[in-house]
Short mmCIF file of N, CA and C in Angstrom, two decimals:
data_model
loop_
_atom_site.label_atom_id
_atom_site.label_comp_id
_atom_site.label_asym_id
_atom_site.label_seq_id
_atom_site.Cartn_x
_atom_site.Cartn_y
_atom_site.Cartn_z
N UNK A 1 0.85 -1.17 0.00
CA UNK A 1 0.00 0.00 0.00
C UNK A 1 0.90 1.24 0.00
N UNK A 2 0.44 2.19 -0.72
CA UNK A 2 1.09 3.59 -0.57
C UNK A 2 0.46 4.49 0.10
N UNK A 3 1.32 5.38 0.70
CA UNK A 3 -0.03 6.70 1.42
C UNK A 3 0.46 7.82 0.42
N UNK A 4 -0.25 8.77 0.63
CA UNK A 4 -0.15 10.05 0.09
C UNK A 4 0.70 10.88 1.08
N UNK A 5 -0.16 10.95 2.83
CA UNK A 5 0.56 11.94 3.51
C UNK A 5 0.20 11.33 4.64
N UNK A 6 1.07 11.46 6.26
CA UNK A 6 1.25 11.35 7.52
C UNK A 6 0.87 12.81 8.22
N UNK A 7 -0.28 13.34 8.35
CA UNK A 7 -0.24 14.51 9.48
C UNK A 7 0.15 14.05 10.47
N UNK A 8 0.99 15.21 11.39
CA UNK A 8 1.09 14.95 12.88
C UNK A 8 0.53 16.20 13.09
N UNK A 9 0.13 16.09 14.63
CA UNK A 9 -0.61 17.01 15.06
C UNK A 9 -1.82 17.69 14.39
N UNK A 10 -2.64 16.83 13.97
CA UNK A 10 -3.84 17.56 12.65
C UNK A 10 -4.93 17.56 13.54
N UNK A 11 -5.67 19.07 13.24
CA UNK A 11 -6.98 19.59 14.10
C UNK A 11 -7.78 19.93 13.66
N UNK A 12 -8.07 18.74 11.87
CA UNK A 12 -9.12 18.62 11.13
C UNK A 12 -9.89 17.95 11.04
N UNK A 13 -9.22 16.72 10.80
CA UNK A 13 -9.69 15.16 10.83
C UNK A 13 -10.25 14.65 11.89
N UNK A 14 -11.40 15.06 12.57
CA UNK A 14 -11.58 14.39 13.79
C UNK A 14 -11.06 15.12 15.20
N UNK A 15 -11.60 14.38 16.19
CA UNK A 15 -11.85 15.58 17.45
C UNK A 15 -10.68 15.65 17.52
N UNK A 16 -9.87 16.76 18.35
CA UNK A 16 -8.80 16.51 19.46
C UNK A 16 -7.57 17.14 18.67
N UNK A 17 -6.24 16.97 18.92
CA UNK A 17 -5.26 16.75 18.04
C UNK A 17 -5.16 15.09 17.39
N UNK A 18 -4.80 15.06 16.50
CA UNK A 18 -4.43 13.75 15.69
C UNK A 18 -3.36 13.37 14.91
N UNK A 19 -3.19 12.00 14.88
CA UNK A 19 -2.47 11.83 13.39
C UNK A 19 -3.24 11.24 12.81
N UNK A 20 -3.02 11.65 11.12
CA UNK A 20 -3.60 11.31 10.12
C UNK A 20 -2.89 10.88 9.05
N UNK A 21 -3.36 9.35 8.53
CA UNK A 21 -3.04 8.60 7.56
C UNK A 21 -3.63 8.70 6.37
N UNK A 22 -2.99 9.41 5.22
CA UNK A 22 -4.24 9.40 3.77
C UNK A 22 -3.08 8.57 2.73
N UNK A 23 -4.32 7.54 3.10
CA UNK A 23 -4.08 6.27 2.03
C UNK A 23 -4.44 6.58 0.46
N UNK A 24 -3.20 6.11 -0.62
CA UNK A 24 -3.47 6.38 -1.60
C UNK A 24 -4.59 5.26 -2.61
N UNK A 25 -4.97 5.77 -3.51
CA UNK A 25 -5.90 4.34 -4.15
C UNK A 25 -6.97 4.82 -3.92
N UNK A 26 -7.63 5.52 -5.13
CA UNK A 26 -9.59 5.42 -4.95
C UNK A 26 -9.95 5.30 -6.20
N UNK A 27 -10.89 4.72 -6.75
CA UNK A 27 -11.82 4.71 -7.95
C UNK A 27 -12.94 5.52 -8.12
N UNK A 28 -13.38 5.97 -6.87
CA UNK A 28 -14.46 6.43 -7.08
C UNK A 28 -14.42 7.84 -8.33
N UNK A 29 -13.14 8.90 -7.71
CA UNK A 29 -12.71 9.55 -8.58
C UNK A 29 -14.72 10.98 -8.14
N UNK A 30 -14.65 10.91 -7.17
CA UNK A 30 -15.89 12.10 -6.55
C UNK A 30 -15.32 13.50 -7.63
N UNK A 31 -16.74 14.08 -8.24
CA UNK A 31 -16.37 15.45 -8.19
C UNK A 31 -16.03 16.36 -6.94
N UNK A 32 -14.85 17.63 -7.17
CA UNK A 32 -14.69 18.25 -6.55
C UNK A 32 -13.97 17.61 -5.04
N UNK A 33 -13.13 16.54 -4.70
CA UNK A 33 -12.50 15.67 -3.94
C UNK A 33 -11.40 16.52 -3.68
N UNK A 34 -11.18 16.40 -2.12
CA UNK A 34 -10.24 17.44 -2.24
C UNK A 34 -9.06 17.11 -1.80
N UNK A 35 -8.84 15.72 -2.08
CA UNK A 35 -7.65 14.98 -2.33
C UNK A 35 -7.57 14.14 -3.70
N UNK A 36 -8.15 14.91 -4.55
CA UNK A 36 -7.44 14.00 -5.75
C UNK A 36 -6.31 13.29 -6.38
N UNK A 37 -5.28 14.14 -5.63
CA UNK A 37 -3.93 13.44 -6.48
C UNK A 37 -3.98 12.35 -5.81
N UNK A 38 -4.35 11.54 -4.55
CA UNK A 38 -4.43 10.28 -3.82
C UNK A 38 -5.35 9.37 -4.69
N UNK A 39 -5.92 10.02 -5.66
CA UNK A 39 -6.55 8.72 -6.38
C UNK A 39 -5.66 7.86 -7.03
N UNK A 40 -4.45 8.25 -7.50
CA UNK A 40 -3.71 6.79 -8.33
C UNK A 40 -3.20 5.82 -7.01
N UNK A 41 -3.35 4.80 -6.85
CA UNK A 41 -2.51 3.84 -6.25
C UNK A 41 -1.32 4.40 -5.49
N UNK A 42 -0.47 4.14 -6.75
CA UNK A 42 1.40 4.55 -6.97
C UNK A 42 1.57 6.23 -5.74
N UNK A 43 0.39 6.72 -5.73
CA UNK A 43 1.06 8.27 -5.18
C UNK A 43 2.08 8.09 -4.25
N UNK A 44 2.77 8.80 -3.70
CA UNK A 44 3.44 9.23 -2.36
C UNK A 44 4.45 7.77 -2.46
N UNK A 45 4.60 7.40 -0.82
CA UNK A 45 5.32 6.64 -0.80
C UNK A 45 4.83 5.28 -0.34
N UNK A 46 5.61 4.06 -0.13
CA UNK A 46 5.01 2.93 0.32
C UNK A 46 4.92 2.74 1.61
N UNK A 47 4.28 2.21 2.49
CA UNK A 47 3.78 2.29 3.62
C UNK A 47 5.10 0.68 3.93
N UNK A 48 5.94 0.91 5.01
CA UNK A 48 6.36 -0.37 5.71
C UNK A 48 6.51 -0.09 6.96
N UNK A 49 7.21 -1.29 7.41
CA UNK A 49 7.34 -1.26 8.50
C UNK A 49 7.81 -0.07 9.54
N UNK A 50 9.03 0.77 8.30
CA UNK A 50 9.47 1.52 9.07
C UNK A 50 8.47 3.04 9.56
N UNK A 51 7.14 3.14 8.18
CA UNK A 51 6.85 4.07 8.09
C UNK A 51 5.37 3.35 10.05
N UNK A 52 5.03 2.40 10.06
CA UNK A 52 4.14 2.15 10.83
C UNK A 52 5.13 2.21 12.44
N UNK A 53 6.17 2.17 12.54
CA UNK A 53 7.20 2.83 13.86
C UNK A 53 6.90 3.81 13.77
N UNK A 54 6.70 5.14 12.60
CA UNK A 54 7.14 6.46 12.77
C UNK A 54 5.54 7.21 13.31
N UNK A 55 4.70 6.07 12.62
CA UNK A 55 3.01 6.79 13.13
C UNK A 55 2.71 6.17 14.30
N UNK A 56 2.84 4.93 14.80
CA UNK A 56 3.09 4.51 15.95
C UNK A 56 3.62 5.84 17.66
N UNK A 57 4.79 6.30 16.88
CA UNK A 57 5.97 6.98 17.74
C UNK A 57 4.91 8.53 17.76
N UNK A 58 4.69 9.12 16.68
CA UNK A 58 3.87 10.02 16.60
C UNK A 58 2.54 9.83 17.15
N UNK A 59 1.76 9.38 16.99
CA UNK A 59 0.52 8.60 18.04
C UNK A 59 0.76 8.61 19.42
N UNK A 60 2.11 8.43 19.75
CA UNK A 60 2.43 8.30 21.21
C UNK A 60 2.56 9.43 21.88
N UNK A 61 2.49 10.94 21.01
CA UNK A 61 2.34 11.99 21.94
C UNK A 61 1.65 12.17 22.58
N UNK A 62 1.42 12.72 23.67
CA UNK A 62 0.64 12.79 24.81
C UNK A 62 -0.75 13.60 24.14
N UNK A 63 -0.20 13.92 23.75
CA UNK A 63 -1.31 15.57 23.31
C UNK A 63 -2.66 15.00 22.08
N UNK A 64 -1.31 13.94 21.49
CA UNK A 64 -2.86 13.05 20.45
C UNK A 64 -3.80 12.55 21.14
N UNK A 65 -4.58 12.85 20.62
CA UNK A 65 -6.04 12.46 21.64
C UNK A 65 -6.49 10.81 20.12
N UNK A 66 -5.98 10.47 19.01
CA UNK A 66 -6.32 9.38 18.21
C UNK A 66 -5.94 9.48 16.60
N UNK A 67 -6.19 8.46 16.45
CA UNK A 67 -5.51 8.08 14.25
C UNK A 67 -7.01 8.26 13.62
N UNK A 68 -6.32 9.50 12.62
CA UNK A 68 -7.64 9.37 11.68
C UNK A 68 -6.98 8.60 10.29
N UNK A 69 -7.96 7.88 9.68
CA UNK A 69 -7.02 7.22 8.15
C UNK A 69 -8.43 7.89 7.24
N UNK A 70 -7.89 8.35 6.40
CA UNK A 70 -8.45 8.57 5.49
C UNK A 70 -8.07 8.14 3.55
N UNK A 71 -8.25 9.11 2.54
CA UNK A 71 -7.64 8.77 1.48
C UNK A 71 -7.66 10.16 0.53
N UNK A 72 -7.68 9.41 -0.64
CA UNK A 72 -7.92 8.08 -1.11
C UNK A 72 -8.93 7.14 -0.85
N UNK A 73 -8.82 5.88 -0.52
CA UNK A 73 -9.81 5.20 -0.18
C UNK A 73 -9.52 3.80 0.75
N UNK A 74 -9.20 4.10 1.94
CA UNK A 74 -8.76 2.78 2.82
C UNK A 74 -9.34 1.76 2.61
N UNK A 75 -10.66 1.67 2.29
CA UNK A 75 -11.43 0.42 1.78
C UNK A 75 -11.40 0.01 0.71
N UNK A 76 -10.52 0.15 -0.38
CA UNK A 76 -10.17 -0.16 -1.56
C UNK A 76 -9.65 -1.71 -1.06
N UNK A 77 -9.76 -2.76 -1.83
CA UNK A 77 -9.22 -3.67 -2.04
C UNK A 77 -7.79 -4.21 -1.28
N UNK A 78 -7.42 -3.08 -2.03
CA UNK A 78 -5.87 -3.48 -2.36
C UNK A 78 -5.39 -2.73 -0.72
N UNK A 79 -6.30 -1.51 0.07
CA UNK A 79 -6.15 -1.07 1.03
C UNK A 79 -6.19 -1.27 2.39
N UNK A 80 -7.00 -2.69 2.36
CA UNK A 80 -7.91 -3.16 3.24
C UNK A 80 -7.13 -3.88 4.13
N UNK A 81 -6.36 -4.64 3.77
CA UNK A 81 -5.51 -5.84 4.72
C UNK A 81 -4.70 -4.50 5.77
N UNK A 82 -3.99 -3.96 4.68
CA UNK A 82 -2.93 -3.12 5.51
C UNK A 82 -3.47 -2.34 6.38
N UNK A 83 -4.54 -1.52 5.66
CA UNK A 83 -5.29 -0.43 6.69
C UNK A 83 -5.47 -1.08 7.69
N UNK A 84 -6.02 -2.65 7.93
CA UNK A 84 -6.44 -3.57 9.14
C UNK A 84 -5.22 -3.21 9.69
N UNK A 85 -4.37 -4.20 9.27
CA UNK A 85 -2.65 -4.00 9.94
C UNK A 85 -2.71 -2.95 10.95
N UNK A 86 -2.27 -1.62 10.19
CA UNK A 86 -1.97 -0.65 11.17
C UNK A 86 -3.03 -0.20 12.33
N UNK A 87 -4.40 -0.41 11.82
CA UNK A 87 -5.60 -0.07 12.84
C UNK A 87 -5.23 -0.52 13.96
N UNK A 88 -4.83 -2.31 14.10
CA UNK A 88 -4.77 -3.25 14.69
C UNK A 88 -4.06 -2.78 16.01
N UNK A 89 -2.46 -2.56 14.75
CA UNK A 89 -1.10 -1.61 15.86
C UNK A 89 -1.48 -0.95 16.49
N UNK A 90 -2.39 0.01 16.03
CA UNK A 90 -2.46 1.05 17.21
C UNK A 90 -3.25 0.86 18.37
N UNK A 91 -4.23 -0.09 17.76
CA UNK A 91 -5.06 -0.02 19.17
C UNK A 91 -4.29 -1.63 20.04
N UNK A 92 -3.32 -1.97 20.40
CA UNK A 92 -2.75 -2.57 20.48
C UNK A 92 -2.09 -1.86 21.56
N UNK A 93 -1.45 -0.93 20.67
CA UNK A 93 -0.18 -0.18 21.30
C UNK A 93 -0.27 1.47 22.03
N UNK A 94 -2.10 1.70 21.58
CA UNK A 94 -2.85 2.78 22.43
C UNK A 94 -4.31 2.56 22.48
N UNK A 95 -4.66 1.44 23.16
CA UNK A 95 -6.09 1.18 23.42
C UNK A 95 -6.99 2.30 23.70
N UNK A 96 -6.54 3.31 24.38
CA UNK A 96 -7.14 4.56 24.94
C UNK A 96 -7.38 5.18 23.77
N UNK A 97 -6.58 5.39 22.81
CA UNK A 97 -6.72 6.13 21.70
C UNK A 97 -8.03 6.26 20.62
N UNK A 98 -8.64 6.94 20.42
CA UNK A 98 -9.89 6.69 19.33
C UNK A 98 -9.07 6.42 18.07
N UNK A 99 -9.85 5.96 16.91
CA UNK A 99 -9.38 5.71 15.75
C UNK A 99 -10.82 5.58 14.81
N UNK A 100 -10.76 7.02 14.06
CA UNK A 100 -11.67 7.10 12.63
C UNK A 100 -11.14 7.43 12.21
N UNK A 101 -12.27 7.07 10.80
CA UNK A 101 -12.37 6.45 9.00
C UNK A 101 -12.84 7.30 8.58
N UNK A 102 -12.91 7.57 7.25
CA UNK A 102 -13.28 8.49 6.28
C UNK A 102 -13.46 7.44 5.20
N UNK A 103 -14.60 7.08 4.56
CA UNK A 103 -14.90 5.92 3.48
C UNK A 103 -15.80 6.30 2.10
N UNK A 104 -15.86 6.25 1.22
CA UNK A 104 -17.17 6.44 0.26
C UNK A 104 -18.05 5.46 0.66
N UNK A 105 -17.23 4.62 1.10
CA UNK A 105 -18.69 3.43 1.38
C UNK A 105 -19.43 3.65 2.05
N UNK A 106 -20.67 3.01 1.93
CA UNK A 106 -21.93 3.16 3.25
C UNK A 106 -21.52 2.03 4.24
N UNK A 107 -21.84 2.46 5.69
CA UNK A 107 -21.19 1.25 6.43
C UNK A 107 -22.11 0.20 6.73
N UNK A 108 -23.27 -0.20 6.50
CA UNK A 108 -24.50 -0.91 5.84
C UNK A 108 -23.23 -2.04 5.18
N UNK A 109 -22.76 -1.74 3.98
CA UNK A 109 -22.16 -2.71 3.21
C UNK A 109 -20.42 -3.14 3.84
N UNK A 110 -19.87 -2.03 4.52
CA UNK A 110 -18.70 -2.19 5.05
C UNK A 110 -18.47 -3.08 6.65
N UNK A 111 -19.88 -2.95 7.15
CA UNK A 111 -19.60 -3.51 8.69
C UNK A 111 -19.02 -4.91 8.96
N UNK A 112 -18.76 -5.27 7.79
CA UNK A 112 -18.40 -7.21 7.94
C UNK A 112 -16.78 -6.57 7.47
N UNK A 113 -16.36 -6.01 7.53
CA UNK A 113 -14.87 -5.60 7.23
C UNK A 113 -14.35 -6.33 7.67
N UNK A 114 -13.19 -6.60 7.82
CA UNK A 114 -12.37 -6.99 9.68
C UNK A 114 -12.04 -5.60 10.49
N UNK A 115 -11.67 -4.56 9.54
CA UNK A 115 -11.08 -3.49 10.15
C UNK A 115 -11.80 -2.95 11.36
N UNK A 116 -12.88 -3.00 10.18
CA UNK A 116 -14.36 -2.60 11.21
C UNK A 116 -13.92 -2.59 13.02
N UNK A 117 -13.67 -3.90 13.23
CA UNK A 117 -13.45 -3.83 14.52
C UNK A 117 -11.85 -3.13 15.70
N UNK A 118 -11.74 -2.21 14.83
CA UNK A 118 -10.75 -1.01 15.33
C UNK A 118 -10.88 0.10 15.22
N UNK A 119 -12.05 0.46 14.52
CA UNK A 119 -12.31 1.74 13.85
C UNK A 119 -13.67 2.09 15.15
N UNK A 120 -13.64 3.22 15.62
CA UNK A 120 -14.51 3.80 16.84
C UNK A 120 -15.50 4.48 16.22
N UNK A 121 -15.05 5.70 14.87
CA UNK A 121 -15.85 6.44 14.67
C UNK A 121 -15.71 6.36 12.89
N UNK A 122 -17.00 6.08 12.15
CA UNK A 122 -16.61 5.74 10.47
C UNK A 122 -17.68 7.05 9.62
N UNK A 123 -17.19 7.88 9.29
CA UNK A 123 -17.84 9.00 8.62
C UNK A 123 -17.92 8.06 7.17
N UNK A 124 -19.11 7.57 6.50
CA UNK A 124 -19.09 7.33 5.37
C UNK A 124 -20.13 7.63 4.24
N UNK A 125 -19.99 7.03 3.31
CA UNK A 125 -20.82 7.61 2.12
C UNK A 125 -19.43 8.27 0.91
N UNK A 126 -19.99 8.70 -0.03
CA UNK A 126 -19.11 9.53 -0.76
C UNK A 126 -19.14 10.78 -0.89
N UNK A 127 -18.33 11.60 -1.32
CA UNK A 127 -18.74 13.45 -1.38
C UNK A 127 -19.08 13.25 -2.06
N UNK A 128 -20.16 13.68 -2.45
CA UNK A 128 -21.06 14.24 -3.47
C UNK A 128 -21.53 16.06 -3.94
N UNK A 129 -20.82 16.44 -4.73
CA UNK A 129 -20.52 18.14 -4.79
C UNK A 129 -21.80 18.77 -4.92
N UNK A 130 -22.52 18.00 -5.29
CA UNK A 130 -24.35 19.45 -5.20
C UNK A 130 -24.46 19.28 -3.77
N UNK A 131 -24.07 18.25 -2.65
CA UNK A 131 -24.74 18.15 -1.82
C UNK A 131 -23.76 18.33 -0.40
N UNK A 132 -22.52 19.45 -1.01
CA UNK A 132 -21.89 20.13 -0.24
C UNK A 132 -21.89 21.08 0.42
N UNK A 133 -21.83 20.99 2.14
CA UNK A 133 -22.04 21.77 3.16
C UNK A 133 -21.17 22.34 3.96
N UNK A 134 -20.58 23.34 4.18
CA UNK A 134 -19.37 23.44 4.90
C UNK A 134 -19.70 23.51 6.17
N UNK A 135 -20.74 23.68 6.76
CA UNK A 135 -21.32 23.58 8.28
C UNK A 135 -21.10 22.49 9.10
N UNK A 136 -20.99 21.46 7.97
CA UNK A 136 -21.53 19.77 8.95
C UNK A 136 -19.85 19.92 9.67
N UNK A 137 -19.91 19.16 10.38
CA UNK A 137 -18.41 18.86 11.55
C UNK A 137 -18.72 17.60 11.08
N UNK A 138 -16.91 17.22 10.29
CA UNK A 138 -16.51 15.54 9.80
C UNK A 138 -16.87 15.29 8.58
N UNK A 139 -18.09 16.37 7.46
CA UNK A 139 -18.68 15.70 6.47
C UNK A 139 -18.75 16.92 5.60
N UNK A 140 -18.28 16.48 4.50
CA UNK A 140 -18.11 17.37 3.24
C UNK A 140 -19.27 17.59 2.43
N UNK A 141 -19.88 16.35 2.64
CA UNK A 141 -21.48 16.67 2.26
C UNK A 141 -22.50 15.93 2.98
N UNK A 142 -23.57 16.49 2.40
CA UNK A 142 -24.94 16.43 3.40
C UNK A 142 -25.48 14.56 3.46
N UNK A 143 -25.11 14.10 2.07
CA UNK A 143 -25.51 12.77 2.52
C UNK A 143 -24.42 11.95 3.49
N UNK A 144 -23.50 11.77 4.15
CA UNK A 144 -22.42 11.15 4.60
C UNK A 144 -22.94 11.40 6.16
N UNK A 145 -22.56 10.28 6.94
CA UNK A 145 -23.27 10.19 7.96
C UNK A 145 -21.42 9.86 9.08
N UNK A 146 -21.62 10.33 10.40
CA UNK A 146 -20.85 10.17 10.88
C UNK A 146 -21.52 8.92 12.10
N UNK A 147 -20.66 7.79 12.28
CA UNK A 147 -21.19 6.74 13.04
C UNK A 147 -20.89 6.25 13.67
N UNK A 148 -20.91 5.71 14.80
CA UNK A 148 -20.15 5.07 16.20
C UNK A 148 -20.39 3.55 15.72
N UNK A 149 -19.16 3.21 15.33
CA UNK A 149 -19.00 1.96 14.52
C UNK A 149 -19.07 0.77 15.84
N UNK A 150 -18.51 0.84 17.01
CA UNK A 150 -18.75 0.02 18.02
C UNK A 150 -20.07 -0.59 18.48
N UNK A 151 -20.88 0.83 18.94
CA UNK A 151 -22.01 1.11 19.33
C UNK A 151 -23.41 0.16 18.10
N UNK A 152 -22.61 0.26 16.92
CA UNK A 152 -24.03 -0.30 15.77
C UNK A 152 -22.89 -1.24 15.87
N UNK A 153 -22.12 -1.72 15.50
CA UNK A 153 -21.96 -3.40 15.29
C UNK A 153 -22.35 -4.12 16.61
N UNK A 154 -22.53 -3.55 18.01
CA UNK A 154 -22.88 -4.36 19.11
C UNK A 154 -24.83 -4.28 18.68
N UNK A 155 -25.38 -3.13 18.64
CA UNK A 155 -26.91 -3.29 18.48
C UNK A 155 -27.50 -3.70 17.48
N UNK A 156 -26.37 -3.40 16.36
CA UNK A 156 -26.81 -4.06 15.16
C UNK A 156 -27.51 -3.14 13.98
N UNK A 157 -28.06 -2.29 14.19
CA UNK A 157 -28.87 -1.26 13.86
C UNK A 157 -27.30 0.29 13.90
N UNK A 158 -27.71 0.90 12.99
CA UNK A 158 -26.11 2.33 12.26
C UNK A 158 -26.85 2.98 13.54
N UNK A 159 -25.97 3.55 14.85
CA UNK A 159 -26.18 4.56 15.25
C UNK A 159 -25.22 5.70 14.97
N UNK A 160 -25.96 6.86 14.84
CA UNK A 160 -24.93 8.12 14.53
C UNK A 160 -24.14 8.39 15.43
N UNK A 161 -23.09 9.19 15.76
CA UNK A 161 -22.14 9.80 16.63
C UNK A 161 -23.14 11.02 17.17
N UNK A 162 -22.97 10.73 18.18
CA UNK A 162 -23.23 12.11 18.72
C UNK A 162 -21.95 13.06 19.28
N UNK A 163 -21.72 14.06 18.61
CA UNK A 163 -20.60 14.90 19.03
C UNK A 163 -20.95 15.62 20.40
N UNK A 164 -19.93 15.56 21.27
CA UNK A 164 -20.41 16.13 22.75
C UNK A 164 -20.22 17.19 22.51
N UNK A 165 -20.85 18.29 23.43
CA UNK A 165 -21.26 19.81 23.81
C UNK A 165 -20.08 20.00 23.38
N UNK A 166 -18.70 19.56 24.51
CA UNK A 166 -17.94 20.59 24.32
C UNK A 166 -17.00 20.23 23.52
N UNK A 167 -17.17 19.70 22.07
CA UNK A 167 -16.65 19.59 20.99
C UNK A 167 -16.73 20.52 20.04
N UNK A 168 -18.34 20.50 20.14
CA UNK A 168 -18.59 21.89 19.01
C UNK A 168 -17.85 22.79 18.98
N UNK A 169 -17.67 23.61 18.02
CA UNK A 169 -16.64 24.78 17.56
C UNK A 169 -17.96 25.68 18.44
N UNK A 170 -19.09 26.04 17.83
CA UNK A 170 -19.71 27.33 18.52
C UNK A 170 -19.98 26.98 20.05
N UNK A 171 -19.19 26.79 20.51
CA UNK A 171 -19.29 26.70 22.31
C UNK A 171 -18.07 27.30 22.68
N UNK A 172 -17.06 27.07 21.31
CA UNK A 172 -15.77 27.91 22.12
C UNK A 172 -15.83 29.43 22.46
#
């Protein structure tokens, strides 16, 4: 697998400070994506061992509050084993840590993953550009749902995330 890019310290992707993994490889090919060059495979560099020490080591700052992976498309095929892999590591090696997804998929069709079961919080669906909102917190557009992937694979039934009070931006 290749990634595109390693944020450290990112205060986009998800609550808190983070690191963020954007995996290269998508087909979907969304209008208006605002990581396109991550659609070929080949982008950036290859993901090994040494690069899963360095997000590991970065993860371990105190101040990260969790791993966001995004893309590209982690659920691609060819994305899937590895993305498991590293999910695995981390919550392994920071149980405390949250860890969300960013997917085109609906998680309806994704919940039999394996990954599935490392991933806390799964924003999915695809961007879709008429149905772009810059308001939503986590979602580029209005159909994409943000979901407590734990919470619905134990009840069985997609429950949404509820973002706490003092997450919201208009409370600061």
């Amino acid at each position: 697998m290749h990634y595109a890019n390693i944020k450290n310290l990112d205060i986009a992707d998800g609550p808190g400070v983070r690191v963020s993994l954007f995996v290269s490889g998508c087909r979907r090919h969304c209008e208006g994506c605002f990581n396109s060059v991550a659609w070929d495979f080949e982008y950036g560099k290859e993901f090994t061992s040494r690069s899963l020490l360095e997000l590991l080591r970065l993860i371990g700052n105190p101040h990260v509050a969790g791993f966001s992976v995004l893309g590209g498309e982690p659920l691609e095929p060819e994305n899937r084993e590895a993305v498991c892999d590293i999910c695995n590591a981390v919550k392994i090696e920071y149980p405390k840590k949250n860890i969300w997804m960013w997917t085109g998929h609906n998680f309806e069709d994704a919940k039999d993953f394996p990954v599935m079961k490392y991933i806390d919080i799964l924003v999915d669906g695809p961007f879709i550009l008429e149905k772009k909102d810059l308001s939503l917190s986590y979602c580029g557009s209005s159909n994409q749902r943000v979901i407590d992937v734990q919470k619905s694979l134990e009840s069985g039934d997609t429950i949404l995330w509820k973002e706490p009070p003092s997450l919201r931006l208009h409370n600061l």
